[in-house]
Structures are given as C-alpha cells and as structure tokens.
Amino acid sequence: MRYKGIIFDLDGVICHTDQYHYQAWKALADQIGVYFDENINDRLRGVSRMASLDIILEKSEKIYTQEEKENLAATKNEIYKKLLQQMTPADLPSEVKETLDTLHEQGFQLAIGSSSRNTRMILERLGLAGYFDAISDGTNITRSKPDPEVFLKAAAFLGFDPKDCLVVEDAESGIDAAAAGGFDSAGIGTAASYQKTKWKMNAISDLPQIVAAQA
Ligand code: BG6
Ligand code: MG
C-alpha cells in the first residue's frame, strides 16, 4: 500500500461541528456589533481560536487589548461548548463511521489532526473516544494550520513518515498544512475545489477506493 496512515481533520470532515463554530462566532460578532458572514467563516476553517478571532476583528473599528481578546475567545468557546452539548453518537454520519471501519479493515492506522482544543470532548460525544490510533489536536501544538505541526505530530504519534500518510481535509488551510509537511491530501467540501488538493472527493466514502488504488 502507498499509504500506511490516514490523518483526519475533525470539524467539517468527521462531523458537522463547523456549523456550531459558525453559529458561536456569529453570536459573538452580533454581541460586539461586527459584521460576519459565511464567506468570512470559510477563512476560519482549520485556524486556531485566537487566530480566528483576529480574522473576525478585521471588520471591527475598535482595537481590542490582548486581555479583551482572550475574554472574547472564551465567550465564543462557552457558546460553542453549549452547542456541543446537543451532540450524540447520532451526529456521527453513518457514511463516516462506515468509511473509518472499512479503512481500519484495509489495514490503515487512523489518526486525528485537528486544531481544536475541544477534540477529545467531541470524539467522546460522538462515541469515538478510543477509536483512533492517535490524536494530535490543539492541545499539543503551538502553531495552527497552515503550519504543518498538527499533522507532523499525528504522523509521529502513529510512527510513520509524512510521505506514508494521507491527510483528509475540508479546509484550504489544512491542505496547505499537509503540503507544507510533505503529505498527500484528500479534500471534501471547500477543499475539494482547491487546486493544491491531490484527491478531490465528492464524499468521504470515496476514500477506501482512492487508497486501495494506490498499491
Ligand atoms: C478547527 C476549526 O478544527 O479548530 C476552526 O476548523 C477552529 O474553525 C479550530 O477555530 C479551533 O477550535 P477550538 O475548538 O479549539 O476553538
Ligand atoms: Mg475542518
């Protein structure tokens, strides 16, 4: 097999928490009277909490201190975590679970590579605690995507070189991070129409065929 490990982004790939991120940022932006829409939201995909806030505040006339920004990010995270409380294993799309199980049966090691500091809580709510062979997330990195750190750590946790791993992403920043780290990438959603994405997918269920063909 060409690949030994497959590294999945979480928000927007494994589950639809990208919608909750949007709703929480929108609520915060409305509170402080800053314009925010889905196009700006697309720029936040894969980007850390504080870096996302900086992007949102580009539309603000007020200059915020570091302490104020930390409070705003904390407020957003509280709204986001409340939204996450609604999640149950029923929010894990069946095609995602079936794809992951098929890839495991094909002999691949599976990892998470997410900028989110809420990764473990989300995996627990989806019934996926303990499912992945390695988890690299916002708690073990200092630089968020498009820096490759989160994927390099995921590959190291699996014990594989980047060239032996495929990164699965929905964000352009994640595809850039994969390329910067020497990984091949497969993209869905926004990332499926990005020119740097190696395997452009309609759905995550395309993956088993793509990786099986790379013998
Ligand atoms: C990424 C999301 O997975 O995690 C970003 O795509 C988000 O939108 C980032 O900002 C950080 O998430 P969290 O849960 O640590 O605020
Ligand atoms: Mg994502």
PDB file of N, CA, C and O in Angstrom, residues 1-5 102-103 105-108 163-164 208-215:
ATOM      1  N   MET A   1       0.840  -1.202   0.000  1.00  0.00           N
ATOM      2  CA  MET A   1       0.000   0.000   0.000  1.00  0.00           C
ATOM      3  C   MET A   1       0.871   1.246   0.000  1.00  0.00           C
ATOM      4  O   MET A   1       1.858   1.311   0.728  1.00  0.00           O
ATOM      5  N   ARG A   2       0.456   2.236  -0.768  1.00  0.00           N
ATOM      6  CA  ARG A   2       1.180   3.503  -0.845  1.00  0.00           C
ATOM      7  C   ARG A   2       1.141   4.231   0.506  1.00  0.00           C
ATOM      8  O   ARG A   2       2.103   4.828   0.937  1.00  0.00           O
ATOM      9  N   TYR A   3      -0.016   4.176   1.188  1.00  0.00           N
ATOM     10  CA  TYR A   3      -0.153   4.859   2.488  1.00  0.00           C
ATOM     11  C   TYR A   3      -0.230   3.839   3.617  1.00  0.00           C
ATOM     12  O   TYR A   3      -0.738   2.745   3.448  1.00  0.00           O
ATOM     13  N   LYS A   4       0.302   4.257   4.777  1.00  0.00           N
ATOM     14  CA  LYS A   4       0.175   3.410   5.975  1.00  0.00           C
ATOM     15  C   LYS A   4      -0.803   4.042   6.971  1.00  0.00           C
ATOM     16  O   LYS A   4      -1.504   3.356   7.689  1.00  0.00           O
ATOM     17  N   GLY A   5      -0.797   5.376   6.990  1.00  0.00           N
ATOM     18  CA  GLY A   5      -1.648   6.084   7.939  1.00  0.00           C
ATOM     19  C   GLY A   5      -2.536   7.090   7.237  1.00  0.00           C
ATOM     20  O   GLY A   5      -2.170   7.645   6.194  1.00  0.00           O
ATOM     21  N   THR A 102     -14.075   0.643   7.331  1.00  0.00           N
ATOM     22  CA  THR A 102     -13.518   0.000   6.130  1.00  0.00           C
ATOM     23  C   THR A 102     -12.009   0.234   6.050  1.00  0.00           C
ATOM     24  O   THR A 102     -11.235  -0.691   5.768  1.00  0.00           O
ATOM     25  N   LEU A 103     -11.590   1.461   6.325  1.00  0.00           N
ATOM     26  CA  LEU A 103     -10.153   1.789   6.255  1.00  0.00           C
ATOM     27  C   LEU A 103      -9.377   0.993   7.299  1.00  0.00           C
ATOM     28  O   LEU A 103      -8.278   0.492   7.032  1.00  0.00           O
ATOM     29  N   GLU A 105     -10.264  -1.929   8.424  1.00  0.00           N
ATOM     30  CA  GLU A 105     -10.243  -3.316   7.894  1.00  0.00           C
ATOM     31  C   GLU A 105      -9.215  -3.458   6.780  1.00  0.00           C
ATOM     32  O   GLU A 105      -8.617  -4.517   6.618  1.00  0.00           O
ATOM     33  N   GLN A 106      -9.004  -2.379   6.011  1.00  0.00           N
ATOM     34  CA  GLN A 106      -7.999  -2.422   4.930  1.00  0.00           C
ATOM     35  C   GLN A 106      -6.577  -2.388   5.505  1.00  0.00           C
ATOM     36  O   GLN A 106      -5.616  -2.523   4.763  1.00  0.00           O
ATOM     37  N   GLY A 107      -6.452  -2.149   6.802  1.00  0.00           N
ATOM     38  CA  GLY A 107      -5.136  -2.200   7.450  1.00  0.00           C
ATOM     39  C   GLY A 107      -4.479  -0.856   7.715  1.00  0.00           C
ATOM     40  O   GLY A 107      -3.315  -0.810   8.123  1.00  0.00           O
ATOM     41  N   PHE A 108      -5.221   0.231   7.499  1.00  0.00           N
ATOM     42  CA  PHE A 108      -4.637   1.561   7.749  1.00  0.00           C
ATOM     43  C   PHE A 108      -4.742   1.938   9.220  1.00  0.00           C
ATOM     44  O   PHE A 108      -5.715   1.579   9.894  1.00  0.00           O
ATOM     45  N   LYS A 163       5.407  11.078   4.229  1.00  0.00           N
ATOM     46  CA  LYS A 163       5.178  10.548   2.877  1.00  0.00           C
ATOM     47  C   LYS A 163       4.338   9.257   2.906  1.00  0.00           C
ATOM     48  O   LYS A 163       3.804   8.835   1.888  1.00  0.00           O
ATOM     49  N   ASP A 164       4.230   8.639   4.065  1.00  0.00           N
ATOM     50  CA  ASP A 164       3.436   7.408   4.188  1.00  0.00           C
ATOM     51  C   ASP A 164       2.021   7.669   4.694  1.00  0.00           C
ATOM     52  O   ASP A 164       1.282   6.724   4.987  1.00  0.00           O
ATOM     53  N   PRO A 208     -11.912   4.787   0.632  1.00  0.00           N
ATOM     54  CA  PRO A 208     -11.383   3.422   0.537  1.00  0.00           C
ATOM     55  C   PRO A 208     -10.899   3.057  -0.865  1.00  0.00           C
ATOM     56  O   PRO A 208      -9.851   2.427  -1.026  1.00  0.00           O
ATOM     57  N   GLN A 209     -11.644   3.524  -1.885  1.00  0.00           N
ATOM     58  CA  GLN A 209     -11.253   3.220  -3.265  1.00  0.00           C
ATOM     59  C   GLN A 209      -9.971   3.947  -3.653  1.00  0.00           C
ATOM     60  O   GLN A 209      -9.110   3.394  -4.311  1.00  0.00           O
ATOM     61  N   ILE A 210      -9.874   5.207  -3.240  1.00  0.00           N
ATOM     62  CA  ILE A 210      -8.689   6.004  -3.575  1.00  0.00           C
ATOM     63  C   ILE A 210      -7.444   5.355  -2.989  1.00  0.00           C
ATOM     64  O   ILE A 210      -6.444   5.153  -3.675  1.00  0.00           O
ATOM     65  N   VAL A 211      -7.497   5.003  -1.710  1.00  0.00           N
ATOM     66  CA  VAL A 211      -6.281   4.464  -1.077  1.00  0.00           C
ATOM     67  C   VAL A 211      -5.992   3.038  -1.533  1.00  0.00           C
ATOM     68  O   VAL A 211      -4.826   2.651  -1.645  1.00  0.00           O
ATOM     69  N   ALA A 212      -7.051   2.279  -1.865  1.00  0.00           N
ATOM     70  CA  ALA A 212      -6.825   0.898  -2.323  1.00  0.00           C
ATOM     71  C   ALA A 212      -6.152   0.900  -3.693  1.00  0.00           C
ATOM     72  O   ALA A 212      -5.372   0.011  -4.025  1.00  0.00           O
ATOM     73  N   ALA A 213      -6.443   1.922  -4.500  1.00  0.00           N
ATOM     74  CA  ALA A 213      -5.873   2.006  -5.855  1.00  0.00           C
ATOM     75  C   ALA A 213      -4.398   2.390  -5.814  1.00  0.00           C
ATOM     76  O   ALA A 213      -3.696   2.277  -6.819  1.00  0.00           O
ATOM     77  N   GLN A 214      -3.916   2.847  -4.665  1.00  0.00           N
ATOM     78  CA  GLN A 214      -2.519   3.285  -4.552  1.00  0.00           C
ATOM     79  C   GLN A 214      -1.632   2.155  -4.042  1.00  0.00           C
ATOM     80  O   GLN A 214      -0.935   2.302  -3.050  1.00  0.00           O
ATOM     81  N   ALA A 215      -1.717   0.999  -4.656  1.00  0.00           N
ATOM     82  CA  ALA A 215      -0.974  -0.157  -4.152  1.00  0.00           C
ATOM     83  C   ALA A 215       0.521  -0.010  -4.412  1.00  0.00           C
ATOM     84  O   ALA A 215       0.910   0.686  -5.331  1.00  0.00           O
TER      85      ALA A 215
END
